[in-house]
Amino acid sequence: MVRKKILLPLLNICFVGQISSADDNLIIFPQRVGEISAQLGEDKLATIYGKNNLTREILLEDDGRSRCATILFRGTQRELSIFWRDDSSDYDSTPPSQAQEKCAANGHYRKPERIDITLGADRKPSAWRTVEGVFVGISLLSLEKINGAPVEFEVSESCGNGGILSWRGGSLEKSHKLFSDSRISFNPEDVEVARKRDVVSSTDLSDSVKSGMFLDRISFYLLPATE
């Protein structure tokens, strides 16, 4: 998935270092990623991770909507995007320059809604990891081994190319239900011989092919304290 990004500086002060909680890279579905939970506002996020490690960007969603997101650790293996429940601004009905200004001028958000972690162009693996050892950038072969069962994914562009559809009852089945979106990146020629319908199972592919396919996105909604 390709997203249009417009980089906006948020704040620029020294990094707050030597805080143990800032080194927590664990993903616990659906409660938190590191210290980021549904109760952690942007001001507290800046206190934990350092305000100079936060930027705001206008991101283009899959449905074509533009949203303002807070990007943490941009350009590093800890990069992720945070979308906010308390951002009700309409960025699509205004010119791009005004949308950028609106995104930058909004006050500190207080209610994280969704976390997106995507594989960068350099394909370096994400530092954020689940308790099972799953991370963005893991190969399909390794993902299948952790799951202990086949992984099925979509190969139809009209229906979400690469989207994981089933863990076939494996150990990741429960966690998968909490992902709003998790995707496998692949070269079309790698799955063409195995394509029977619009879905391919990892059991249809050789280990060498699976080693060249990667989990390239995890996206999920944080569970608010009231839910």
PDB file of C-alpha atoms in Angstrom:
ATOM      1  CA  MET A   1       0.000   0.000   0.000  1.00  0.00           C
ATOM      2  CA  VAL A   2       1.354   3.432  -0.940  1.00  0.00           C
ATOM      3  CA  ARG A   3       0.559   6.390   1.256  1.00  0.00           C
ATOM      4  CA  LYS A   4       1.047  10.030   0.467  1.00  0.00           C
ATOM      5  CA  LYS A   5       3.030  11.627   3.285  1.00  0.00           C
ATOM      6  CA  ILE A   6       3.549  15.287   4.082  1.00  0.00           C
ATOM      7  CA  LEU A   7       6.126  15.796   6.823  1.00  0.00           C
ATOM      8  CA  LEU A   8       5.322  18.437   9.417  1.00  0.00           C
ATOM      9  CA  PRO A   9       7.589  19.381  12.323  1.00  0.00           C
ATOM     10  CA  LEU A  10       5.806  19.070  15.653  1.00  0.00           C
ATOM     11  CA  LEU A  11       8.281  20.216  18.268  1.00  0.00           C
ATOM     12  CA  ASN A  12      12.044  20.435  18.497  1.00  0.00           C
ATOM     13  CA  ILE A  13      13.676  19.922  21.887  1.00  0.00           C
ATOM     14  CA  CYS A  14      16.256  17.519  23.221  1.00  0.00           C
ATOM     15  CA  PHE A  15      15.477  13.823  23.473  1.00  0.00           C
ATOM     16  CA  VAL A  16      14.421  12.626  26.912  1.00  0.00           C
ATOM     17  CA  GLY A  17      16.842   9.767  27.505  1.00  0.00           C
ATOM     18  CA  GLN A  18      17.518   7.168  30.154  1.00  0.00           C
ATOM     19  CA  ILE A  19      13.855   6.354  30.698  1.00  0.00           C
ATOM     20  CA  SER A  20      13.374   2.605  30.918  1.00  0.00           C
ATOM     21  CA  SER A  21       9.795   2.714  29.635  1.00  0.00           C
ATOM     22  CA  ALA A  22      11.012   4.336  26.420  1.00  0.00           C
ATOM     23  CA  ASP A  23      12.988   1.175  25.632  1.00  0.00           C
ATOM     24  CA  ASP A  24       9.931  -1.094  25.779  1.00  0.00           C
ATOM     25  CA  ASN A  25       9.298  -2.437  22.265  1.00  0.00           C
ATOM     26  CA  LEU A  26       6.593  -4.946  23.157  1.00  0.00           C
ATOM     27  CA  ILE A  27       3.254  -5.104  21.332  1.00  0.00           C
ATOM     28  CA  ILE A  28       0.407  -6.315  23.558  1.00  0.00           C
ATOM     29  CA  PHE A  29      -2.815  -6.608  21.543  1.00  0.00           C
ATOM     30  CA  PRO A  30      -5.039  -4.679  21.871  1.00  0.00           C
ATOM     31  CA  GLN A  31      -3.820  -2.711  24.872  1.00  0.00           C
ATOM     32  CA  ARG A  32      -0.524  -1.128  23.916  1.00  0.00           C
ATOM     33  CA  VAL A  33       2.592  -0.768  21.784  1.00  0.00           C
ATOM     34  CA  GLY A  34       5.481   0.043  24.087  1.00  0.00           C
ATOM     35  CA  GLU A  35       4.045   2.720  26.369  1.00  0.00           C
ATOM     36  CA  ILE A  36       1.424   3.799  23.810  1.00  0.00           C
ATOM     37  CA  SER A  37      -2.073   2.971  25.016  1.00  0.00           C
ATOM     38  CA  ALA A  38      -5.555   4.382  24.493  1.00  0.00           C
ATOM     39  CA  GLN A  39      -4.991   6.508  27.606  1.00  0.00           C
ATOM     40  CA  LEU A  40      -1.668   8.074  26.511  1.00  0.00           C
ATOM     41  CA  GLY A  41      -2.104  11.574  25.072  1.00  0.00           C
ATOM     42  CA  GLU A  42       0.356  13.254  22.766  1.00  0.00           C
ATOM     43  CA  ASP A  43       1.861  15.363  25.546  1.00  0.00           C
ATOM     44  CA  LYS A  44       2.683  12.287  27.649  1.00  0.00           C
ATOM     45  CA  LEU A  45       3.939  10.520  24.523  1.00  0.00           C
ATOM     46  CA  ALA A  46       6.391  13.377  24.021  1.00  0.00           C
ATOM     47  CA  THR A  47       7.523  13.180  27.657  1.00  0.00           C
ATOM     48  CA  ILE A  48       8.306   9.471  27.389  1.00  0.00           C
ATOM     49  CA  TYR A  49       9.881   9.329  23.934  1.00  0.00           C
ATOM     50  CA  GLY A  50      11.158  12.868  23.440  1.00  0.00           C
ATOM     51  CA  LYS A  51       9.331  15.668  21.628  1.00  0.00           C
ATOM     52  CA  ASN A  52      11.938  15.815  18.875  1.00  0.00           C
ATOM     53  CA  ASN A  53      11.033  12.224  17.986  1.00  0.00           C
ATOM     54  CA  LEU A  54       7.460  13.199  17.096  1.00  0.00           C
ATOM     55  CA  THR A  55       6.253  14.674  13.827  1.00  0.00           C
ATOM     56  CA  ARG A  56       2.848  15.106  12.243  1.00  0.00           C
ATOM     57  CA  GLU A  57       1.962  13.996   8.746  1.00  0.00           C
ATOM     58  CA  ILE A  58      -1.074  13.984   6.518  1.00  0.00           C
ATOM     59  CA  LEU A  59      -1.583  10.315   5.538  1.00  0.00           C
ATOM     60  CA  LEU A  60      -3.797   9.059   2.752  1.00  0.00           C
ATOM     61  CA  GLU A  61      -5.915   6.143   3.990  1.00  0.00           C
ATOM     62  CA  ASP A  62      -6.952   3.076   1.979  1.00  0.00           C
ATOM     63  CA  ASP A  63     -10.423   4.583   1.522  1.00  0.00           C
ATOM     64  CA  GLY A  64      -8.967   7.799   0.089  1.00  0.00           C
ATOM     65  CA  ARG A  65      -9.478   9.944   3.193  1.00  0.00           C
ATOM     66  CA  SER A  66      -6.722  12.215   4.460  1.00  0.00           C
ATOM     67  CA  ARG A  67      -5.937  12.076   8.169  1.00  0.00           C
ATOM     68  CA  CYS A  68      -3.484  13.772  10.467  1.00  0.00           C
ATOM     69  CA  ALA A  69      -1.255  11.278  12.256  1.00  0.00           C
ATOM     70  CA  THR A  70       1.560  11.529  14.756  1.00  0.00           C
ATOM     71  CA  ILE A  71       4.690   9.725  13.570  1.00  0.00           C
ATOM     72  CA  LEU A  72       7.037   8.382  16.211  1.00  0.00           C
ATOM     73  CA  PHE A  73      10.732   7.816  15.423  1.00  0.00           C
ATOM     74  CA  ARG A  74      10.387   8.613  11.723  1.00  0.00           C
ATOM     75  CA  GLY A  75      13.021   6.967   9.522  1.00  0.00           C
ATOM     76  CA  THR A  76      14.103   4.434  12.154  1.00  0.00           C
ATOM     77  CA  GLN A  77      13.261   0.820  12.935  1.00  0.00           C
ATOM     78  CA  ARG A  78      10.903   2.087  15.645  1.00  0.00           C
ATOM     79  CA  GLU A  79       8.778   4.189  13.317  1.00  0.00           C
ATOM     80  CA  LEU A  80       5.015   3.918  13.720  1.00  0.00           C
ATOM     81  CA  SER A  81       1.948   6.052  13.036  1.00  0.00           C
ATOM     82  CA  ILE A  82      -0.707   7.005  15.580  1.00  0.00           C
ATOM     83  CA  PHE A  83      -4.220   8.081  14.590  1.00  0.00           C
ATOM     84  CA  TRP A  84      -6.410   9.921  17.091  1.00  0.00           C
ATOM     85  CA  ARG A  85     -10.032   9.566  18.204  1.00  0.00           C
ATOM     86  CA  ASP A  86     -10.246  13.238  19.111  1.00  0.00           C
ATOM     87  CA  ASP A  87      -9.216  14.549  15.689  1.00  0.00           C
ATOM     88  CA  SER A  88     -12.458  15.516  13.951  1.00  0.00           C
ATOM     89  CA  SER A  89     -10.937  17.869  11.392  1.00  0.00           C
ATOM     90  CA  ASP A  90     -11.870  17.513   7.733  1.00  0.00           C
ATOM     91  CA  TYR A  91      -8.654  17.551   5.708  1.00  0.00           C
ATOM     92  CA  ASP A  92     -10.217  16.596   2.369  1.00  0.00           C
ATOM     93  CA  SER A  93     -12.441  19.627   1.851  1.00  0.00           C
ATOM     94  CA  THR A  94      -9.591  22.142   2.128  1.00  0.00           C
ATOM     95  CA  PRO A  95      -6.597  22.847  -0.140  1.00  0.00           C
ATOM     96  CA  PRO A  96      -3.499  20.784   0.702  1.00  0.00           C
ATOM     97  CA  SER A  97      -1.610  23.763   2.142  1.00  0.00           C
ATOM     98  CA  GLN A  98      -4.472  24.551   4.524  1.00  0.00           C
ATOM     99  CA  ALA A  99      -4.803  20.895   5.486  1.00  0.00           C
ATOM    100  CA  GLN A 100      -1.122  20.850   6.395  1.00  0.00           C
ATOM    101  CA  GLU A 101      -1.504  23.975   8.490  1.00  0.00           C
ATOM    102  CA  LYS A 102      -4.563  22.566  10.232  1.00  0.00           C
ATOM    103  CA  CYS A 103      -2.716  19.341  11.054  1.00  0.00           C
ATOM    104  CA  ALA A 104       0.272  21.240  12.444  1.00  0.00           C
ATOM    105  CA  ALA A 105      -1.809  23.775  14.389  1.00  0.00           C
ATOM    106  CA  ASN A 106      -4.086  21.338  16.205  1.00  0.00           C
ATOM    107  CA  GLY A 107      -3.514  21.141  19.939  1.00  0.00           C
ATOM    108  CA  HIS A 108      -2.160  18.053  21.652  1.00  0.00           C
ATOM    109  CA  TYR A 109      -4.312  15.021  20.947  1.00  0.00           C
ATOM    110  CA  ARG A 110      -5.415  13.005  23.973  1.00  0.00           C
ATOM    111  CA  LYS A 111      -7.015   9.778  22.705  1.00  0.00           C
ATOM    112  CA  PRO A 112      -4.992   7.369  20.521  1.00  0.00           C
ATOM    113  CA  GLU A 113      -7.233   5.301  18.276  1.00  0.00           C
ATOM    114  CA  ARG A 114      -5.115   3.171  15.945  1.00  0.00           C
ATOM    115  CA  ILE A 115      -1.495   2.150  15.485  1.00  0.00           C
ATOM    116  CA  ASP A 116       0.060   1.462  12.071  1.00  0.00           C
ATOM    117  CA  ILE A 117       3.473  -0.179  11.689  1.00  0.00           C
ATOM    118  CA  THR A 118       4.670  -0.593   8.109  1.00  0.00           C
ATOM    119  CA  LEU A 119       7.796  -1.927   6.413  1.00  0.00           C
ATOM    120  CA  GLY A 120      10.027   0.858   5.137  1.00  0.00           C
ATOM    121  CA  ALA A 121      11.598   1.081   1.707  1.00  0.00           C
ATOM    122  CA  ASP A 122      14.888  -0.182   3.150  1.00  0.00           C
ATOM    123  CA  ARG A 123      13.075  -3.345   4.356  1.00  0.00           C
ATOM    124  CA  LYS A 124      14.751  -3.188   7.745  1.00  0.00           C
ATOM    125  CA  PRO A 125      12.675  -5.108  10.317  1.00  0.00           C
ATOM    126  CA  SER A 126      10.636  -3.168  12.838  1.00  0.00           C
ATOM    127  CA  ALA A 127      11.847  -3.136  16.433  1.00  0.00           C
ATOM    128  CA  TRP A 128       8.267  -3.469  17.736  1.00  0.00           C
ATOM    129  CA  ARG A 129       7.491  -7.130  18.477  1.00  0.00           C
ATOM    130  CA  THR A 130       4.618  -9.196  19.805  1.00  0.00           C
ATOM    131  CA  VAL A 131       5.043 -11.632  22.683  1.00  0.00           C
ATOM    132  CA  GLU A 132       5.140 -14.432  20.095  1.00  0.00           C
ATOM    133  CA  GLY A 133       8.035 -12.755  18.280  1.00  0.00           C
ATOM    134  CA  VAL A 134       6.064 -11.404  15.315  1.00  0.00           C
ATOM    135  CA  PHE A 135       7.305  -8.150  13.783  1.00  0.00           C
ATOM    136  CA  VAL A 136       6.897  -6.184  10.587  1.00  0.00           C
ATOM    137  CA  GLY A 137       9.628  -7.474   8.295  1.00  0.00           C
ATOM    138  CA  ILE A 138       9.475 -11.112   9.425  1.00  0.00           C
ATOM    139  CA  SER A 139       9.519 -13.603   6.555  1.00  0.00           C
ATOM    140  CA  LEU A 140       6.438 -15.617   5.681  1.00  0.00           C
ATOM    141  CA  LEU A 141       8.487 -18.756   6.377  1.00  0.00           C
ATOM    142  CA  SER A 142       9.247 -17.652   9.950  1.00  0.00           C
ATOM    143  CA  LEU A 143       5.706 -16.416  10.449  1.00  0.00           C
ATOM    144  CA  GLU A 144       4.354 -19.810   9.436  1.00  0.00           C
ATOM    145  CA  LYS A 145       6.702 -21.544  11.907  1.00  0.00           C
ATOM    146  CA  ILE A 146       5.595 -19.305  14.785  1.00  0.00           C
ATOM    147  CA  ASN A 147       1.957 -19.882  13.860  1.00  0.00           C
ATOM    148  CA  GLY A 148       2.427 -23.639  13.653  1.00  0.00           C
ATOM    149  CA  ALA A 149      -0.110 -23.731  10.830  1.00  0.00           C
ATOM    150  CA  PRO A 150      -0.542 -22.362   7.299  1.00  0.00           C
ATOM    151  CA  VAL A 151      -0.992 -18.647   6.669  1.00  0.00           C
ATOM    152  CA  GLU A 152      -3.499 -17.694   3.964  1.00  0.00           C
ATOM    153  CA  PHE A 153      -3.379 -14.331   2.211  1.00  0.00           C
ATOM    154  CA  GLU A 154      -5.184 -12.410  -0.506  1.00  0.00           C
ATOM    155  CA  VAL A 155      -3.730 -12.225  -4.022  1.00  0.00           C
ATOM    156  CA  SER A 156      -6.474 -10.142  -5.593  1.00  0.00           C
ATOM    157  CA  GLU A 157      -5.687  -6.436  -5.874  1.00  0.00           C
ATOM    158  CA  SER A 158      -9.393  -5.615  -5.941  1.00  0.00           C
ATOM    159  CA  CYS A 159      -9.829  -7.204  -2.493  1.00  0.00           C
ATOM    160  CA  GLY A 160      -6.663  -6.049  -0.731  1.00  0.00           C
ATOM    161  CA  ASN A 161      -3.579  -7.621  -2.229  1.00  0.00           C
ATOM    162  CA  GLY A 162      -1.447  -9.300   0.439  1.00  0.00           C
ATOM    163  CA  GLY A 163      -3.982  -9.065   3.242  1.00  0.00           C
ATOM    164  CA  ILE A 164      -3.775 -12.030   5.642  1.00  0.00           C
ATOM    165  CA  LEU A 165      -7.134 -13.795   5.692  1.00  0.00           C
ATOM    166  CA  SER A 166      -6.582 -16.801   7.941  1.00  0.00           C
ATOM    167  CA  TRP A 167      -4.115 -18.350  10.359  1.00  0.00           C
ATOM    168  CA  ARG A 168      -5.858 -21.733   9.998  1.00  0.00           C
ATOM    169  CA  GLY A 169      -6.269 -22.253  13.733  1.00  0.00           C
ATOM    170  CA  GLY A 170      -2.607 -21.640  14.529  1.00  0.00           C
ATOM    171  CA  SER A 171      -1.170 -19.957  17.601  1.00  0.00           C
ATOM    172  CA  LEU A 172      -1.633 -16.503  16.040  1.00  0.00           C
ATOM    173  CA  GLU A 173      -5.348 -16.970  15.362  1.00  0.00           C
ATOM    174  CA  LYS A 174      -6.476 -15.054  18.447  1.00  0.00           C
ATOM    175  CA  SER A 175      -4.106 -12.142  17.849  1.00  0.00           C
ATOM    176  CA  HIS A 176      -5.139 -11.954  14.199  1.00  0.00           C
ATOM    177  CA  LYS A 177      -8.693 -11.149  15.248  1.00  0.00           C
ATOM    178  CA  LEU A 178      -7.355  -7.968  16.854  1.00  0.00           C
ATOM    179  CA  PHE A 179      -5.530  -6.775  13.725  1.00  0.00           C
ATOM    180  CA  SER A 180      -7.563  -4.483  11.521  1.00  0.00           C
ATOM    181  CA  ASP A 181      -5.006  -5.074   8.809  1.00  0.00           C
ATOM    182  CA  SER A 182      -1.949  -7.294   8.413  1.00  0.00           C
ATOM    183  CA  ARG A 183      -0.324  -7.832   5.032  1.00  0.00           C
ATOM    184  CA  ILE A 184       2.261  -9.930   3.223  1.00  0.00           C
ATOM    185  CA  SER A 185       4.431  -8.325   0.558  1.00  0.00           C
ATOM    186  CA  PHE A 186       5.305 -10.510  -2.415  1.00  0.00           C
ATOM    187  CA  ASN A 187       6.259 -10.549  -6.072  1.00  0.00           C
ATOM    188  CA  PRO A 188       3.277 -11.610  -8.215  1.00  0.00           C
ATOM    189  CA  GLU A 189       5.390 -14.139 -10.107  1.00  0.00           C
ATOM    190  CA  ASP A 190       6.180 -15.909  -6.822  1.00  0.00           C
ATOM    191  CA  VAL A 191       2.560 -16.883  -6.221  1.00  0.00           C
ATOM    192  CA  GLU A 192       1.291 -17.195  -9.787  1.00  0.00           C
ATOM    193  CA  VAL A 193       2.049 -20.910 -10.008  1.00  0.00           C
ATOM    194  CA  ALA A 194       0.199 -21.554  -6.749  1.00  0.00           C
ATOM    195  CA  ARG A 195      -2.801 -19.375  -7.500  1.00  0.00           C
ATOM    196  CA  LYS A 196      -5.967 -21.427  -7.759  1.00  0.00           C
ATOM    197  CA  ARG A 197      -8.418 -18.801  -6.602  1.00  0.00           C
ATOM    198  CA  ASP A 198      -7.835 -15.377  -5.079  1.00  0.00           C
ATOM    199  CA  VAL A 199      -6.249 -16.840  -1.942  1.00  0.00           C
ATOM    200  CA  VAL A 200      -2.875 -18.544  -1.523  1.00  0.00           C
ATOM    201  CA  SER A 201      -1.869 -20.725   1.420  1.00  0.00           C
ATOM    202  CA  SER A 202       1.735 -20.736   2.593  1.00  0.00           C
ATOM    203  CA  THR A 203       1.681 -24.530   2.178  1.00  0.00           C
ATOM    204  CA  ASP A 204       1.427 -23.980  -1.594  1.00  0.00           C
ATOM    205  CA  LEU A 205       4.804 -22.232  -1.677  1.00  0.00           C
ATOM    206  CA  SER A 206       8.374 -23.477  -1.383  1.00  0.00           C
ATOM    207  CA  ASP A 207      10.523 -22.471   1.575  1.00  0.00           C
ATOM    208  CA  SER A 208      12.753 -20.396  -0.692  1.00  0.00           C
ATOM    209  CA  VAL A 209       9.766 -18.396  -1.955  1.00  0.00           C
ATOM    210  CA  LYS A 210       8.386 -17.935   1.578  1.00  0.00           C
ATOM    211  CA  SER A 211      11.797 -16.682   2.710  1.00  0.00           C
ATOM    212  CA  GLY A 212      11.457 -13.830   0.209  1.00  0.00           C
ATOM    213  CA  MET A 213       8.007 -12.745   1.401  1.00  0.00           C
ATOM    214  CA  PHE A 214       7.554 -10.489   4.396  1.00  0.00           C
ATOM    215  CA  LEU A 215       4.930  -9.194   6.793  1.00  0.00           C
ATOM    216  CA  ASP A 216       4.850  -5.574   5.665  1.00  0.00           C
ATOM    217  CA  ARG A 217       2.095  -4.094   7.802  1.00  0.00           C
ATOM    218  CA  ILE A 218       0.364  -4.450  11.154  1.00  0.00           C
ATOM    219  CA  SER A 219      -2.497  -2.124  11.985  1.00  0.00           C
ATOM    220  CA  PHE A 220      -4.884  -2.367  14.923  1.00  0.00           C
ATOM    221  CA  TYR A 221      -7.192  -0.337  17.134  1.00  0.00           C
ATOM    222  CA  LEU A 222      -6.253   0.286  20.736  1.00  0.00           C
ATOM    223  CA  LEU A 223      -8.794  -0.802  23.328  1.00  0.00           C
ATOM    224  CA  PRO A 224     -10.058   2.160  25.396  1.00  0.00           C
ATOM    225  CA  ALA A 225     -10.275   1.682  29.147  1.00  0.00           C
ATOM    226  CA  THR A 226     -14.084   1.851  29.033  1.00  0.00           C
ATOM    227  CA  GLU A 227     -14.386  -1.073  26.597  1.00  0.00           C
TER     228      GLU A 227
END
